Short mmCIF file of N, CA and C in Angstrom, two decimals:
data_model
loop_
_atom_site.label_atom_id
_atom_site.label_comp_id
_atom_site.label_asym_id
_atom_site.label_seq_id
_atom_site.Cartn_x
_atom_site.Cartn_y
_atom_site.Cartn_z
N MET A 1 -2.32 -25.50 -33.02
CA MET A 1 -2.01 -24.10 -32.89
C MET A 1 -1.62 -23.81 -31.44
N ASP A 2 -0.51 -23.11 -31.29
CA ASP A 2 -0.04 -22.76 -29.96
C ASP A 2 -0.80 -21.55 -29.43
N ILE A 3 -1.13 -21.62 -28.17
CA ILE A 3 -1.79 -20.48 -27.52
C ILE A 3 -0.71 -19.69 -26.79
N ILE A 4 -0.67 -18.42 -27.07
CA ILE A 4 0.32 -17.54 -26.44
C ILE A 4 -0.29 -16.96 -25.17
N SER A 5 0.42 -17.12 -24.08
CA SER A 5 -0.04 -16.57 -22.81
C SER A 5 0.64 -15.22 -22.56
N PHE A 6 -0.18 -14.24 -22.27
CA PHE A 6 0.35 -12.92 -21.96
C PHE A 6 0.56 -12.73 -20.46
N GLU A 7 0.25 -13.77 -19.70
CA GLU A 7 0.36 -13.65 -18.24
C GLU A 7 1.77 -13.32 -17.77
N PRO A 8 2.81 -14.01 -18.25
CA PRO A 8 4.16 -13.66 -17.78
C PRO A 8 4.54 -12.21 -18.09
N LEU A 9 4.18 -11.73 -19.27
CA LEU A 9 4.47 -10.35 -19.64
C LEU A 9 3.68 -9.38 -18.76
N ALA A 10 2.41 -9.67 -18.54
CA ALA A 10 1.57 -8.79 -17.71
C ALA A 10 2.11 -8.73 -16.28
N LYS A 11 2.52 -9.87 -15.74
CA LYS A 11 3.07 -9.89 -14.39
C LYS A 11 4.39 -9.13 -14.31
N THR A 12 5.23 -9.28 -15.33
CA THR A 12 6.51 -8.57 -15.36
C THR A 12 6.29 -7.06 -15.43
N ILE A 13 5.35 -6.62 -16.24
CA ILE A 13 5.05 -5.19 -16.35
C ILE A 13 4.48 -4.67 -15.03
N ALA A 14 3.58 -5.44 -14.41
CA ALA A 14 2.98 -5.01 -13.14
C ALA A 14 4.04 -4.89 -12.05
N ILE A 15 4.92 -5.88 -11.96
CA ILE A 15 5.97 -5.85 -10.93
C ILE A 15 6.93 -4.70 -11.19
N GLY A 16 7.28 -4.46 -12.45
CA GLY A 16 8.15 -3.33 -12.80
C GLY A 16 7.51 -2.00 -12.46
N SER A 17 6.21 -1.89 -12.69
CA SER A 17 5.49 -0.65 -12.37
C SER A 17 5.46 -0.41 -10.86
N ILE A 18 5.23 -1.46 -10.09
CA ILE A 18 5.21 -1.32 -8.63
C ILE A 18 6.59 -0.95 -8.12
N THR A 19 7.62 -1.55 -8.68
CA THR A 19 8.99 -1.23 -8.28
C THR A 19 9.31 0.23 -8.56
N ALA A 20 8.90 0.73 -9.73
CA ALA A 20 9.11 2.15 -10.06
C ALA A 20 8.34 3.05 -9.10
N TYR A 21 7.11 2.68 -8.79
CA TYR A 21 6.31 3.44 -7.83
C TYR A 21 7.03 3.50 -6.47
N GLN A 22 7.54 2.35 -6.02
CA GLN A 22 8.22 2.30 -4.72
C GLN A 22 9.49 3.13 -4.72
N LYS A 23 10.16 3.20 -5.84
CA LYS A 23 11.43 3.92 -5.90
C LYS A 23 11.24 5.42 -6.09
N TYR A 24 10.31 5.82 -6.93
CA TYR A 24 10.21 7.23 -7.32
C TYR A 24 9.04 8.00 -6.70
N ILE A 25 7.93 7.34 -6.47
CA ILE A 25 6.73 8.05 -5.99
C ILE A 25 6.53 7.89 -4.48
N SER A 26 6.58 6.67 -4.01
CA SER A 26 6.28 6.39 -2.61
C SER A 26 7.12 7.18 -1.61
N PRO A 27 8.43 7.34 -1.82
CA PRO A 27 9.21 8.07 -0.82
C PRO A 27 8.80 9.53 -0.67
N SER A 28 8.19 10.12 -1.68
CA SER A 28 7.85 11.54 -1.60
C SER A 28 6.37 11.80 -1.35
N LYS A 29 5.57 10.77 -1.18
CA LYS A 29 4.13 10.99 -1.02
C LYS A 29 3.75 11.49 0.37
N GLY A 30 4.57 11.23 1.38
CA GLY A 30 4.34 11.81 2.69
C GLY A 30 3.50 10.99 3.65
N PHE A 31 3.12 9.79 3.30
CA PHE A 31 2.37 8.95 4.23
C PHE A 31 2.71 7.49 3.97
N SER A 32 2.36 6.63 4.92
CA SER A 32 2.68 5.21 4.83
C SER A 32 1.42 4.40 4.62
N CYS A 33 1.60 3.16 4.23
CA CYS A 33 0.49 2.24 4.01
C CYS A 33 -0.28 2.04 5.32
N SER A 34 -1.57 2.35 5.30
CA SER A 34 -2.36 2.24 6.53
C SER A 34 -2.49 0.80 7.00
N HIS A 35 -2.53 -0.15 6.08
CA HIS A 35 -2.61 -1.56 6.48
C HIS A 35 -1.34 -1.96 7.23
N ARG A 36 -0.18 -1.56 6.73
CA ARG A 36 1.08 -1.89 7.39
C ARG A 36 1.18 -1.19 8.74
N LEU A 37 0.72 0.07 8.82
CA LEU A 37 0.78 0.80 10.10
C LEU A 37 -0.09 0.13 11.16
N LEU A 38 -1.26 -0.34 10.75
CA LEU A 38 -2.19 -0.92 11.72
C LEU A 38 -1.85 -2.36 12.07
N HIS A 39 -1.50 -3.16 11.06
CA HIS A 39 -1.31 -4.59 11.27
C HIS A 39 0.14 -5.06 11.23
N GLY A 40 1.05 -4.21 10.77
CA GLY A 40 2.44 -4.64 10.59
C GLY A 40 2.58 -5.45 9.31
N GLY A 41 3.76 -5.96 9.08
CA GLY A 41 3.98 -6.78 7.89
C GLY A 41 4.27 -5.94 6.65
N ASP A 42 3.98 -6.52 5.50
CA ASP A 42 4.26 -5.88 4.21
C ASP A 42 3.36 -4.67 3.98
N SER A 43 3.92 -3.69 3.26
CA SER A 43 3.07 -2.63 2.73
C SER A 43 2.23 -3.25 1.62
N CYS A 44 1.21 -2.56 1.18
CA CYS A 44 0.34 -3.10 0.13
C CYS A 44 1.11 -3.30 -1.17
N SER A 45 2.03 -2.40 -1.49
CA SER A 45 2.78 -2.58 -2.74
C SER A 45 3.68 -3.81 -2.66
N ASN A 46 4.32 -4.03 -1.53
CA ASN A 46 5.13 -5.25 -1.37
C ASN A 46 4.26 -6.50 -1.40
N TYR A 47 3.09 -6.42 -0.80
CA TYR A 47 2.16 -7.54 -0.79
C TYR A 47 1.75 -7.91 -2.21
N VAL A 48 1.39 -6.91 -3.00
CA VAL A 48 0.94 -7.18 -4.37
C VAL A 48 2.09 -7.77 -5.20
N LYS A 49 3.29 -7.23 -5.04
CA LYS A 49 4.44 -7.80 -5.75
C LYS A 49 4.64 -9.26 -5.37
N ARG A 50 4.52 -9.56 -4.08
CA ARG A 50 4.70 -10.94 -3.62
C ARG A 50 3.62 -11.85 -4.20
N MET A 51 2.37 -11.37 -4.22
CA MET A 51 1.28 -12.17 -4.78
C MET A 51 1.49 -12.41 -6.28
N LEU A 52 1.99 -11.41 -6.99
CA LEU A 52 2.27 -11.59 -8.42
C LEU A 52 3.35 -12.64 -8.65
N ASN A 53 4.30 -12.73 -7.73
CA ASN A 53 5.36 -13.74 -7.85
C ASN A 53 4.90 -15.14 -7.44
N GLU A 54 3.95 -15.20 -6.51
CA GLU A 54 3.56 -16.50 -5.94
C GLU A 54 2.31 -17.11 -6.56
N GLN A 55 1.45 -16.29 -7.16
CA GLN A 55 0.16 -16.78 -7.63
C GLN A 55 -0.01 -16.54 -9.12
N LYS A 56 -1.04 -17.18 -9.68
CA LYS A 56 -1.44 -16.87 -11.05
C LYS A 56 -1.97 -15.44 -11.07
N LEU A 57 -1.98 -14.84 -12.25
CA LEU A 57 -2.36 -13.44 -12.37
C LEU A 57 -3.76 -13.17 -11.83
N ASP A 58 -4.74 -13.97 -12.20
CA ASP A 58 -6.11 -13.74 -11.73
C ASP A 58 -6.23 -13.90 -10.22
N GLU A 59 -5.49 -14.84 -9.65
CA GLU A 59 -5.49 -15.03 -8.19
C GLU A 59 -4.83 -13.84 -7.50
N ALA A 60 -3.73 -13.36 -8.09
CA ALA A 60 -3.03 -12.21 -7.51
C ALA A 60 -3.91 -10.96 -7.54
N VAL A 61 -4.67 -10.79 -8.61
CA VAL A 61 -5.59 -9.65 -8.70
C VAL A 61 -6.66 -9.75 -7.62
N GLN A 62 -7.23 -10.93 -7.43
CA GLN A 62 -8.26 -11.12 -6.40
C GLN A 62 -7.69 -10.88 -5.00
N SER A 63 -6.49 -11.39 -4.74
CA SER A 63 -5.84 -11.17 -3.44
C SER A 63 -5.57 -9.68 -3.22
N SER A 64 -5.15 -9.00 -4.27
CA SER A 64 -4.85 -7.57 -4.18
C SER A 64 -6.11 -6.76 -3.90
N LEU A 65 -7.20 -7.09 -4.57
CA LEU A 65 -8.46 -6.37 -4.33
C LEU A 65 -8.91 -6.54 -2.88
N LYS A 66 -8.78 -7.76 -2.37
CA LYS A 66 -9.13 -8.00 -0.96
C LYS A 66 -8.23 -7.19 -0.04
N ARG A 67 -6.94 -7.14 -0.36
CA ARG A 67 -5.99 -6.37 0.46
C ARG A 67 -6.35 -4.88 0.44
N PHE A 68 -6.73 -4.35 -0.72
CA PHE A 68 -7.08 -2.93 -0.80
C PHE A 68 -8.35 -2.62 0.00
N GLN A 69 -9.28 -3.57 0.07
CA GLN A 69 -10.46 -3.38 0.92
C GLN A 69 -10.04 -3.36 2.39
N GLU A 70 -9.13 -4.24 2.75
CA GLU A 70 -8.61 -4.26 4.12
C GLU A 70 -7.85 -2.97 4.44
N ARG A 71 -7.13 -2.44 3.46
CA ARG A 71 -6.40 -1.19 3.66
C ARG A 71 -7.37 -0.04 3.88
N ALA A 72 -8.47 -0.02 3.15
CA ALA A 72 -9.47 1.03 3.34
C ALA A 72 -10.05 0.97 4.76
N ALA A 73 -10.31 -0.24 5.23
CA ALA A 73 -10.82 -0.39 6.60
C ALA A 73 -9.77 0.04 7.62
N ALA A 74 -8.51 -0.30 7.37
CA ALA A 74 -7.43 0.11 8.27
C ALA A 74 -7.31 1.62 8.31
N SER A 75 -7.45 2.26 7.16
CA SER A 75 -7.38 3.71 7.09
C SER A 75 -8.49 4.36 7.91
N LYS A 76 -9.70 3.81 7.81
CA LYS A 76 -10.83 4.34 8.60
C LYS A 76 -10.56 4.15 10.09
N THR A 77 -10.03 3.01 10.47
CA THR A 77 -9.72 2.75 11.88
C THR A 77 -8.68 3.74 12.39
N LEU A 78 -7.62 3.93 11.62
CA LEU A 78 -6.57 4.86 12.04
C LEU A 78 -7.10 6.29 12.11
N THR A 79 -7.89 6.68 11.13
CA THR A 79 -8.45 8.03 11.11
C THR A 79 -9.35 8.27 12.32
N SER A 80 -10.21 7.30 12.64
CA SER A 80 -11.10 7.48 13.79
C SER A 80 -10.32 7.46 15.10
N THR A 81 -9.26 6.68 15.17
CA THR A 81 -8.42 6.63 16.36
C THR A 81 -7.73 7.97 16.58
N ILE A 82 -7.21 8.54 15.52
CA ILE A 82 -6.54 9.84 15.62
C ILE A 82 -7.54 10.93 15.99
N ALA A 83 -8.75 10.86 15.42
CA ALA A 83 -9.76 11.87 15.71
C ALA A 83 -10.20 11.81 17.18
N LYS A 84 -10.22 10.60 17.75
CA LYS A 84 -10.65 10.44 19.14
C LYS A 84 -9.54 10.78 20.14
N ALA A 85 -8.31 10.75 19.69
CA ALA A 85 -7.19 11.03 20.60
C ALA A 85 -7.26 12.48 21.07
N ASP A 86 -6.85 12.69 22.29
CA ASP A 86 -6.87 14.03 22.86
C ASP A 86 -5.48 14.64 22.75
N PHE A 87 -5.24 15.30 21.64
CA PHE A 87 -3.94 15.93 21.42
C PHE A 87 -3.98 17.35 21.96
N ARG A 88 -2.97 17.69 22.72
CA ARG A 88 -2.85 19.05 23.23
C ARG A 88 -1.48 19.56 22.86
N CYS A 89 -1.44 20.81 22.53
CA CYS A 89 -0.17 21.38 22.14
C CYS A 89 0.00 22.73 22.79
N ILE A 90 1.22 23.00 23.13
CA ILE A 90 1.56 24.29 23.70
C ILE A 90 2.36 25.04 22.65
N VAL A 91 1.88 26.22 22.31
CA VAL A 91 2.58 27.03 21.32
C VAL A 91 3.47 28.02 22.04
N ILE A 92 4.74 27.95 21.75
CA ILE A 92 5.70 28.89 22.34
C ILE A 92 6.16 29.81 21.22
N PRO A 93 5.79 31.07 21.32
CA PRO A 93 6.14 32.00 20.24
C PRO A 93 7.63 32.41 20.31
N CYS A 94 8.46 31.57 19.76
CA CYS A 94 9.89 31.79 19.87
C CYS A 94 10.38 32.92 18.95
N CYS A 95 9.64 33.24 17.95
CA CYS A 95 10.12 34.28 17.04
C CYS A 95 9.36 35.58 17.18
N LEU A 96 8.53 35.68 18.20
CA LEU A 96 7.81 36.92 18.45
C LEU A 96 8.37 37.58 19.70
N PRO A 97 8.41 38.88 19.75
CA PRO A 97 8.89 39.54 20.98
C PRO A 97 7.94 39.30 22.14
N LEU A 98 8.48 39.05 23.28
CA LEU A 98 7.63 38.79 24.46
C LEU A 98 7.33 40.04 25.20
#
């Protein structure tokens, strides 16, 4: 009896979903991948797509989970860095009478 593997189909669906996310959702979300901002390199969505192409499905899932943990840490680092920065702004009331 032949065993049917659903792995190729699952990987194809996952890659297609990520591609749709990158094309339709990501450009309008208003922020960038914190891991890419902090460390450079691939965004998390590009990383996951690459892992799906290069690894078995279970390995790609494990790599992706690790990457998402790293992204959470990068987000905390960036947030604390921004909070510690001393931003000053001068407001010039250009549309109010002086």
